[in-house]
Amino acid sequence: MRFLYDIGIRFYWLVAMLVSPWNRKAKLWLRGRRHWQVKLKGALDRDEKVIWFHCASLGEFEQGRPVIEGVRERLPDRKILLTFFSPSGYEKRKDYSGVDYVMYLPLDTRKNALKFLDLLSIEMAFFIKYEFWYHFLKQLKSKGIPVYLASGNFRSGQLFFRWYGHWYRRFLDLFTHIFVQNKNSAYLLDGIGCYHVSVTGDTRFDRVHVLKQSKFKHPALEGFGKDSPIIVAGSTWEKDEQLLAHVYRELSDQVYWIIAPHELSEGHMRSLQERFPGSLRYTELEGEVAEGCRVILVDTIGKLSYLYRYGSLAYIGGGFGKGIHNILEAATYGLPVIFGPEYSKFLEALELTSLGGAFPIGSETELLFTVRQQLENPKLLKTSSQITANFVSKRVGATSLILDKVCIKSKTNLL
C-alpha cells in the first residue's frame, strides 16, 4: 500500500507540472517548493530549537493560529516554523509575524522527510485538523519527536474507517496524541482502536473570542447607521449579492449595510457600486460617512472579522456555492447569522440553526422574510443574539487544554 501511496504523491507532482503553464495555483505550488533546502538552511539555524506547525491551507491556519500564538507566549525562546501545503494558505500568510519562518511543505517522500528533519532541530510538531503525511509522520516518530494532531475532525466516510483502511490507520498511530474537536470524532477513533485521543474542542472559538476582545475602532463607522440596524454581509459571492441587492431595494430606508465581497477585483467592486447605488468603499472612508450613504463596500482584506462588531445581523456568503464561509466571526459578537442552503458540512452552522441563532435561506423571498422577522421584532433579535454569543463563549478554551497537556507530556524537553 505504501508503494501506491508513493506513486500517488509523484503522480500529483506530475499533474501539477503538466498544468502549471495554464494554472496559476499549480505554478505557485511548484515554484514555492524549488530550492526549499537552501531556503530552510538560510532561515533557521540547525542548533536552534524549533516547534513546527503544518497547515493545509488558510482555513487550517486560522484553526491552528491560537495554538501557534499560545506556544509563542508560553515558549518565547523557541523558533517557530510554519508550513503550508496549498498556495492559498502560503500566499496569504507568508509574511505572518507570529512565526520565524513560513514555507511550503516539501513533497511527502522519504528522502524529503529525512532531509527536512536533518536540517532542523525540531522539538515537537503540530499538524492541524486534516493533515496526514506518511513519511513526515513516520520520520518524526522514528526520531522520537512528539507530533500532535490539533483540532482534529473525523467523519465516518474517511479512509480510516473503511473496511480497506487498515494501512491508513497506521497514520494515526504515528501521532503522539490526537486532540479532536468533538465526541463523535473520539467515538469513531475509539471504534478502530485509536485511544491516544482527547476531546479538547475547536480552537477557532478561541480565535474569534480574541478578535472580540480587540480594541478595533474605525472613527468613520462609529456613527454609521446611528440608531438604525446594520447588516454585515461577509465573504459574499455573486448569487449572494443578487439576493442582498433585492433586500437592499425593499428596505432601502430602513437598513444600513457593510458588505465584504469574496472577490475584490476592481471590476467586481465597480459592479457592486452599481448594484448598491450611493455606496462608499471602505478605503475611501474619511471623517464621518455622508448622510445619504447606506452601504460600505469593504475593498480590502483582513478587516471583516473586526467589522462584525458594528452589525445587528449577519449574512454569511458561500451558501449558494461549495459551502458557507466562517460564521463564528459574526457569532462571537452576538450577531444572528443568515446563509444559503449549502451548510450541512459545517457542524457549528447545524448546531446554531437548531438552537435558533442561525437561519438558512434558499431564495430572495426567504432572505427578505428572515431579515424582516429579526429586525421588526426586537425581542426575537435579542434572543437570537444571546444564543449566538453564548454559543461561542461556552466553547472557548480548547487552546489551553491542548497546550497544558502538551507541556505536561513534554516537560522534560520544554520546561
Short mmCIF file of C-alpha atoms in Angstrom, two decimals:
data_model
loop_
_atom_site.label_atom_id
_atom_site.label_comp_id
_atom_site.label_asym_id
_atom_site.label_seq_id
_atom_site.Cartn_x
_atom_site.Cartn_y
_atom_site.Cartn_z
CA MET A 1 0.00 0.00 0.00
CA ARG A 2 2.88 2.35 0.71
CA PHE A 3 4.09 1.79 -2.85
CA LEU A 4 0.74 3.00 -4.18
CA TYR A 5 0.87 5.99 -1.81
CA ASP A 6 4.30 6.98 -3.14
CA ILE A 7 3.10 6.57 -6.72
CA GLY A 8 0.11 8.78 -5.94
CA ILE A 9 2.33 11.51 -4.46
CA ARG A 10 4.57 11.57 -7.51
CA PHE A 11 1.60 11.48 -9.86
CA TYR A 12 0.22 14.57 -8.12
CA TRP A 13 3.54 16.31 -8.73
CA LEU A 14 3.50 15.29 -12.39
CA VAL A 15 -0.03 16.60 -12.90
CA ALA A 16 0.94 19.90 -11.27
CA MET A 17 3.86 20.20 -13.68
CA LEU A 18 1.69 19.45 -16.70
CA VAL A 19 -0.99 22.00 -15.86
CA SER A 20 1.28 24.70 -14.41
CA PRO A 21 1.65 26.65 -17.70
CA TRP A 22 -2.10 27.37 -17.57
CA ASN A 23 -2.93 27.02 -13.88
CA ARG A 24 -1.67 29.75 -11.56
CA LYS A 25 -2.11 27.72 -8.36
CA ALA A 26 -0.17 24.80 -9.78
CA LYS A 27 2.60 27.17 -10.87
CA LEU A 28 2.82 28.69 -7.38
CA TRP A 29 2.68 25.22 -5.81
CA LEU A 30 5.72 24.10 -7.82
CA ARG A 31 7.67 27.34 -7.69
CA GLY A 32 7.29 27.61 -3.92
CA ARG A 33 8.95 24.22 -3.41
CA ARG A 34 12.02 24.91 -5.51
CA HIS A 35 15.31 25.06 -3.60
CA TRP A 36 13.49 24.50 -0.32
CA GLN A 37 16.59 23.06 1.33
CA VAL A 38 18.68 26.14 0.58
CA LYS A 39 15.92 28.45 1.81
CA LEU A 40 15.45 26.49 5.01
CA LYS A 41 19.18 26.43 5.78
CA GLY A 42 19.30 30.20 5.43
CA ALA A 43 16.25 30.81 7.58
CA LEU A 44 16.78 28.64 10.66
CA ASP A 45 19.94 27.55 12.43
CA ARG A 46 20.44 23.81 12.94
CA ASP A 47 21.25 24.40 16.61
CA GLU A 48 18.06 26.33 17.39
CA LYS A 49 15.14 24.52 18.96
CA VAL A 50 12.18 24.62 16.58
CA ILE A 51 8.48 23.98 17.04
CA TRP A 52 6.88 23.09 13.72
CA PHE A 53 3.29 23.75 12.69
CA HIS A 54 1.83 22.41 9.46
CA CYS A 55 -1.46 23.53 7.90
CA ALA A 56 -3.04 22.54 4.61
CA SER A 57 -4.35 25.98 3.73
CA LEU A 58 -5.71 29.25 5.08
CA GLY A 59 -8.68 27.73 6.91
CA GLU A 60 -6.49 25.29 8.80
CA PHE A 61 -4.10 28.12 9.63
CA GLU A 62 -6.90 30.06 11.29
CA GLN A 63 -7.75 26.86 13.16
CA GLY A 64 -4.17 26.47 14.36
CA ARG A 65 -3.38 30.12 14.92
CA PRO A 66 -4.47 30.21 18.59
CA VAL A 67 -2.14 27.27 19.30
CA ILE A 68 0.74 28.96 17.45
CA GLU A 69 0.24 32.16 19.41
CA GLY A 70 -0.17 30.22 22.64
CA VAL A 71 3.16 28.46 22.07
CA ARG A 72 4.81 31.79 21.28
CA GLU A 73 3.51 33.23 24.54
CA ARG A 74 4.49 30.25 26.68
CA LEU A 75 7.81 29.47 24.99
CA PRO A 76 9.16 32.77 23.62
CA ASP A 77 12.70 31.44 23.25
CA ARG A 78 11.72 28.78 20.69
CA LYS A 79 11.78 29.28 16.94
CA ILE A 80 8.51 28.53 15.19
CA LEU A 81 8.29 27.13 11.68
CA LEU A 82 5.01 27.23 9.75
CA THR A 83 4.48 25.16 6.60
CA PHE A 84 1.60 25.09 4.12
CA PHE A 85 0.56 22.58 1.51
CA SER A 86 -1.58 24.95 -0.55
CA PRO A 87 -0.74 28.25 -2.25
CA SER A 88 -3.97 29.76 -0.93
CA GLY A 89 -2.54 29.46 2.56
CA TYR A 90 1.08 30.29 1.87
CA GLU A 91 0.50 33.31 -0.37
CA LYS A 92 -1.80 34.98 2.16
CA ARG A 93 0.24 34.20 5.27
CA LYS A 94 3.85 34.12 4.07
CA ASP A 95 4.53 37.35 5.98
CA TYR A 96 2.78 36.26 9.18
CA SER A 97 4.79 37.81 12.01
CA GLY A 98 3.73 35.27 14.62
CA VAL A 99 6.35 32.74 13.45
CA ASP A 100 10.00 32.84 12.47
CA TYR A 101 9.72 31.29 9.03
CA VAL A 102 6.95 30.31 6.61
CA MET A 103 7.44 27.88 3.73
CA TYR A 104 5.73 25.25 1.60
CA LEU A 105 5.79 21.68 2.87
CA PRO A 106 8.16 19.69 0.64
CA LEU A 107 6.64 16.80 -1.28
CA ASP A 108 5.97 13.89 1.09
CA THR A 109 8.73 11.46 0.10
CA ARG A 110 11.02 9.53 2.42
CA LYS A 111 14.06 11.40 1.08
CA ASN A 112 12.49 14.82 1.63
CA ALA A 113 11.29 13.93 5.12
CA LEU A 114 14.74 12.72 6.17
CA LYS A 115 16.46 15.81 4.77
CA PHE A 116 13.88 18.17 6.26
CA LEU A 117 14.34 16.76 9.76
CA ASP A 118 18.12 16.64 9.34
CA LEU A 119 18.21 20.39 8.64
CA LEU A 120 16.31 21.29 11.79
CA SER A 121 16.32 20.62 15.50
CA ILE A 122 12.59 20.05 15.83
CA GLU A 123 11.39 19.75 19.41
CA MET A 124 7.76 19.00 18.63
CA ALA A 125 5.35 19.26 15.72
CA PHE A 126 1.68 20.10 15.32
CA PHE A 127 -0.39 19.06 12.31
CA ILE A 128 -3.70 20.89 12.09
CA LYS A 129 -7.12 19.29 11.56
CA TYR A 130 -6.84 17.03 8.48
CA GLU A 131 -3.15 16.77 7.65
CA PHE A 132 -1.75 13.23 7.39
CA TRP A 133 1.60 12.92 5.54
CA TYR A 134 3.00 9.44 5.99
CA HIS A 135 6.75 9.99 5.51
CA PHE A 136 6.96 13.11 7.64
CA LEU A 137 4.95 11.48 10.41
CA LYS A 138 6.98 8.26 10.15
CA GLN A 139 10.32 10.05 10.43
CA LEU A 140 9.14 12.24 13.30
CA LYS A 141 8.14 9.14 15.24
CA SER A 142 11.33 7.27 14.38
CA LYS A 143 13.38 10.17 15.75
CA GLY A 144 11.32 10.33 18.93
CA ILE A 145 9.94 13.79 18.17
CA PRO A 146 6.47 14.37 19.67
CA VAL A 147 3.89 15.13 16.99
CA TYR A 148 0.32 16.15 17.70
CA LEU A 149 -2.84 16.49 15.66
CA ALA A 150 -4.63 19.64 16.85
CA SER A 151 -8.33 20.32 16.28
CA GLY A 152 -8.77 17.00 14.51
CA ASN A 153 -12.17 16.40 12.98
CA PHE A 154 -13.15 12.94 11.76
CA ARG A 155 -16.12 11.69 9.74
CA SER A 156 -17.30 8.14 9.18
CA GLY A 157 -16.67 8.35 5.44
CA GLN A 158 -12.92 8.87 5.79
CA LEU A 159 -10.50 6.15 4.70
CA PHE A 160 -9.51 5.33 8.28
CA PHE A 161 -12.97 3.91 8.95
CA ARG A 162 -13.49 1.92 5.75
CA TRP A 163 -13.02 -1.85 5.59
CA TYR A 164 -9.97 -1.32 3.38
CA GLY A 165 -8.49 1.44 5.55
CA HIS A 166 -6.08 -0.67 7.61
CA TRP A 167 -2.93 0.88 6.14
CA TYR A 168 -4.26 4.42 6.58
CA ARG A 169 -4.99 3.71 10.23
CA ARG A 170 -1.23 3.43 10.69
CA PHE A 171 -1.03 7.19 10.14
CA LEU A 172 -2.98 7.71 13.35
CA ASP A 173 -0.58 5.56 15.36
CA LEU A 174 2.26 7.86 14.34
CA PHE A 175 0.85 10.75 16.37
CA THR A 176 1.95 11.12 19.97
CA HIS A 177 -1.53 12.38 20.80
CA ILE A 178 -4.63 13.41 18.88
CA PHE A 179 -6.74 16.37 20.04
CA VAL A 180 -10.20 16.30 18.48
CA GLN A 181 -12.97 18.86 18.27
CA ASN A 182 -15.92 16.73 19.32
CA LYS A 183 -17.08 13.49 20.93
CA ASN A 184 -18.16 12.00 17.62
CA SER A 185 -14.56 12.11 16.38
CA ALA A 186 -13.34 10.43 19.56
CA TYR A 187 -16.05 7.78 19.22
CA LEU A 188 -15.02 6.98 15.64
CA LEU A 189 -11.36 6.69 16.62
CA ASP A 190 -12.18 4.51 19.62
CA GLY A 191 -14.02 2.17 17.26
CA ILE A 192 -10.81 1.41 15.35
CA GLY A 193 -8.62 1.04 18.43
CA CYS A 194 -7.15 4.54 18.47
CA TYR A 195 -7.12 5.53 22.13
CA HIS A 196 -4.47 8.27 22.43
CA VAL A 197 -7.20 10.87 21.96
CA SER A 198 -8.56 13.83 23.92
CA VAL A 199 -11.68 15.89 23.21
CA THR A 200 -10.50 19.48 23.60
CA GLY A 201 -12.91 21.39 21.36
CA ASP A 202 -12.47 23.68 18.39
CA THR A 203 -9.65 26.24 18.61
CA ARG A 204 -11.50 28.57 16.22
CA PHE A 205 -13.69 29.60 19.15
CA ASP A 206 -10.57 30.85 20.93
CA ARG A 207 -9.55 32.78 17.84
CA VAL A 208 -12.85 34.63 17.42
CA HIS A 209 -13.03 35.29 21.16
CA VAL A 210 -9.69 37.10 20.92
CA LEU A 211 -10.99 39.13 17.96
CA LYS A 212 -13.96 40.26 20.01
CA GLN A 213 -11.68 41.42 22.83
CA SER A 214 -9.57 43.58 20.49
CA LYS A 215 -9.91 47.37 20.66
CA PHE A 216 -10.51 47.84 16.94
CA LYS A 217 -12.36 51.03 16.01
CA HIS A 218 -12.89 52.93 12.79
CA PRO A 219 -13.83 56.55 13.52
CA ALA A 220 -15.95 56.86 10.37
CA LEU A 221 -18.03 53.84 11.33
CA GLU A 222 -18.68 54.78 14.94
CA GLY A 223 -21.65 56.91 13.89
CA PHE A 224 -22.61 54.92 10.79
CA GLY A 225 -26.26 53.94 10.85
CA LYS A 226 -26.82 55.84 14.11
CA ASP A 227 -29.77 54.09 15.72
CA SER A 228 -30.71 52.02 12.66
CA PRO A 229 -29.88 48.31 12.20
CA ILE A 230 -26.75 47.35 10.26
CA ILE A 231 -26.45 44.13 8.29
CA VAL A 232 -22.87 42.93 7.83
CA ALA A 233 -22.56 40.63 4.82
CA GLY A 234 -19.27 38.72 4.78
CA SER A 235 -17.46 36.77 2.05
CA THR A 236 -20.28 37.21 -0.45
CA TRP A 237 -20.38 35.70 -3.93
CA GLU A 238 -22.38 36.74 -6.99
CA LYS A 239 -25.53 34.82 -6.05
CA ASP A 240 -25.40 36.16 -2.50
CA GLU A 241 -25.07 39.70 -3.81
CA GLN A 242 -28.08 39.29 -6.08
CA LEU A 243 -30.23 38.36 -3.08
CA LEU A 244 -28.79 41.10 -0.90
CA ALA A 245 -29.47 43.70 -3.60
CA HIS A 246 -33.14 42.67 -3.60
CA VAL A 247 -33.39 43.16 0.17
CA TYR A 248 -31.49 46.44 -0.14
CA ARG A 249 -34.09 47.76 -2.58
CA GLU A 250 -37.01 46.57 -0.47
CA LEU A 251 -35.62 48.02 2.77
CA SER A 252 -33.66 50.93 1.33
CA ASP A 253 -34.62 53.45 4.01
CA GLN A 254 -34.62 51.07 6.97
CA VAL A 255 -31.25 49.29 7.00
CA TYR A 256 -27.56 50.15 6.68
CA TRP A 257 -25.07 47.71 5.19
CA ILE A 258 -21.43 46.68 5.41
CA ILE A 259 -20.66 44.27 2.56
CA ALA A 260 -17.34 42.43 2.26
CA PRO A 261 -17.25 40.51 -1.05
CA HIS A 262 -15.11 37.44 -1.62
CA GLU A 263 -13.91 38.88 -4.94
CA LEU A 264 -12.01 42.16 -4.59
CA SER A 265 -11.09 42.87 -8.20
CA GLU A 266 -11.65 46.41 -9.45
CA GLY A 267 -14.23 45.20 -11.95
CA HIS A 268 -16.25 43.45 -9.27
CA MET A 269 -16.11 46.41 -6.91
CA ARG A 270 -17.45 48.66 -9.66
CA SER A 271 -20.31 46.25 -10.35
CA LEU A 272 -21.20 46.28 -6.65
CA GLN A 273 -21.25 50.07 -6.62
CA GLU A 274 -23.73 49.94 -9.50
CA ARG A 275 -25.81 47.29 -7.72
CA PHE A 276 -25.83 49.31 -4.48
CA PRO A 277 -26.20 52.97 -5.56
CA GLY A 278 -24.68 55.55 -3.25
CA SER A 279 -22.29 53.06 -1.67
CA LEU A 280 -18.83 54.01 -0.47
CA ARG A 281 -15.65 51.94 -0.42
CA TYR A 282 -14.00 51.17 2.89
CA THR A 283 -10.64 52.51 1.70
CA GLU A 284 -12.30 55.84 0.91
CA LEU A 285 -13.66 56.39 4.41
CA GLU A 286 -12.61 59.71 5.93
CA GLY A 287 -14.25 61.53 8.79
CA GLU A 288 -17.97 60.85 9.05
CA VAL A 289 -19.82 58.84 6.43
CA ALA A 290 -22.02 61.08 4.26
CA GLU A 291 -25.63 61.12 5.44
CA GLY A 292 -27.01 59.64 2.21
CA CYS A 293 -24.63 56.67 2.20
CA ARG A 294 -26.19 53.45 3.46
CA VAL A 295 -23.69 50.90 2.13
CA ILE A 296 -19.99 50.44 2.87
CA LEU A 297 -18.18 48.10 0.47
CA VAL A 298 -15.12 46.51 2.07
CA ASP A 299 -12.43 46.53 -0.62
CA THR A 300 -9.53 45.27 1.48
CA ILE A 301 -8.69 42.01 3.24
CA GLY A 302 -8.24 41.40 6.94
CA LYS A 303 -10.97 43.74 8.23
CA LEU A 304 -14.17 41.71 8.05
CA SER A 305 -13.67 39.82 11.31
CA TYR A 306 -13.44 43.15 13.14
CA LEU A 307 -16.28 44.88 11.28
CA TYR A 308 -18.91 42.43 12.51
CA ARG A 309 -18.86 44.38 15.80
CA TYR A 310 -20.80 47.17 14.09
CA GLY A 311 -23.62 44.87 12.99
CA SER A 312 -27.07 43.91 14.20
CA LEU A 313 -27.44 40.93 11.87
CA ALA A 314 -25.01 39.00 9.66
CA TYR A 315 -25.25 37.34 6.27
CA ILE A 316 -22.52 34.80 5.51
CA GLY A 317 -21.69 34.12 1.86
CA GLY A 318 -20.87 30.90 0.05
CA GLY A 319 -24.08 29.05 0.80
CA PHE A 320 -25.14 29.01 -2.83
CA GLY A 321 -21.80 27.54 -3.89
CA LYS A 322 -19.47 24.98 -2.33
CA GLY A 323 -20.29 25.92 1.22
CA ILE A 324 -20.61 28.80 3.66
CA HIS A 325 -17.69 30.79 4.98
CA ASN A 326 -16.82 31.37 8.63
CA ILE A 327 -19.91 32.08 10.75
CA LEU A 328 -18.09 32.17 14.09
CA GLU A 329 -16.51 35.56 13.41
CA ALA A 330 -20.02 37.04 13.36
CA ALA A 331 -21.46 34.85 16.10
CA THR A 332 -18.84 35.90 18.65
CA TYR A 333 -20.28 39.43 18.54
CA GLY A 334 -23.77 38.08 19.14
CA LEU A 335 -25.00 38.54 15.58
CA PRO A 336 -27.69 36.15 14.36
CA VAL A 337 -26.40 34.66 11.10
CA ILE A 338 -28.18 34.04 7.80
CA PHE A 339 -26.73 31.91 5.00
CA GLY A 340 -27.60 29.91 1.89
CA PRO A 341 -28.54 26.21 1.65
CA GLU A 342 -25.05 24.64 1.44
CA TYR A 343 -24.16 24.40 5.12
CA SER A 344 -24.62 20.73 6.04
CA LYS A 345 -20.85 20.07 6.32
CA PHE A 346 -20.42 22.74 8.98
CA LEU A 347 -21.24 21.48 12.46
CA GLU A 348 -21.40 24.94 14.01
CA ALA A 349 -23.98 26.01 11.40
CA LEU A 350 -26.09 22.94 12.07
CA GLU A 351 -25.94 23.45 15.82
CA LEU A 352 -26.70 27.17 15.68
CA THR A 353 -29.62 26.55 13.34
CA SER A 354 -31.12 24.03 15.74
CA LEU A 355 -30.64 26.45 18.65
CA GLY A 356 -32.27 29.39 16.88
CA GLY A 357 -29.23 31.56 16.26
CA ALA A 358 -28.73 30.80 12.56
CA PHE A 359 -31.19 30.92 9.68
CA PRO A 360 -30.64 29.13 6.35
CA ILE A 361 -32.46 30.58 3.34
CA GLY A 362 -32.90 29.44 -0.25
CA SER A 363 -34.28 32.45 -2.10
CA GLU A 364 -34.54 36.23 -2.04
CA THR A 365 -38.08 35.91 -0.68
CA GLU A 366 -36.86 33.83 2.25
CA LEU A 367 -33.98 36.21 2.88
CA LEU A 368 -36.28 39.24 2.96
CA PHE A 369 -38.69 37.43 5.28
CA THR A 370 -35.91 36.42 7.69
CA VAL A 371 -34.38 39.90 7.79
CA ARG A 372 -37.75 41.49 8.45
CA GLN A 373 -38.63 38.89 11.05
CA GLN A 374 -35.47 39.67 13.02
CA LEU A 375 -35.33 43.44 12.63
CA GLU A 376 -39.02 44.12 13.18
CA ASN A 377 -39.13 42.08 16.38
CA PRO A 378 -36.57 43.47 18.88
CA LYS A 379 -37.33 40.74 21.41
CA LEU A 380 -36.66 37.99 18.86
CA LEU A 381 -33.47 39.71 17.69
CA LYS A 382 -32.24 39.98 21.28
CA THR A 383 -32.95 36.30 21.91
CA SER A 384 -31.19 35.22 18.70
CA SER A 385 -28.22 37.43 19.58
CA GLN A 386 -27.89 35.91 23.04
CA ILE A 387 -27.99 32.42 21.54
CA THR A 388 -25.10 33.13 19.15
CA ALA A 389 -22.98 34.93 21.74
CA ASN A 390 -23.46 32.14 24.30
CA PHE A 391 -22.77 29.51 21.64
CA VAL A 392 -19.25 30.88 21.21
CA SER A 393 -18.45 31.84 24.80
CA LYS A 394 -19.31 28.36 26.13
CA ARG A 395 -16.85 26.73 23.72
CA VAL A 396 -13.77 28.84 24.41
CA GLY A 397 -10.73 27.11 25.94
CA ALA A 398 -9.51 24.42 23.52
CA THR A 399 -6.10 26.05 23.10
CA SER A 400 -5.30 26.00 26.82
CA LEU A 401 -6.39 22.37 27.10
CA ILE A 402 -4.06 21.39 24.26
CA LEU A 403 -1.07 23.37 25.49
CA ASP A 404 -1.46 22.25 29.09
CA LYS A 405 -1.46 18.60 28.04
CA VAL A 406 1.46 19.06 25.66
CA CYS A 407 3.59 20.85 28.23
CA ILE A 408 2.88 18.18 30.84
CA LYS A 409 3.72 15.37 28.42
CA SER A 410 6.90 17.06 27.24
CA LYS A 411 8.02 18.99 30.31
CA THR A 412 11.42 17.28 30.35
CA ASN A 413 12.16 18.84 26.99
CA LEU A 414 10.26 22.08 27.35
CA LEU A 415 10.35 23.44 30.85
#
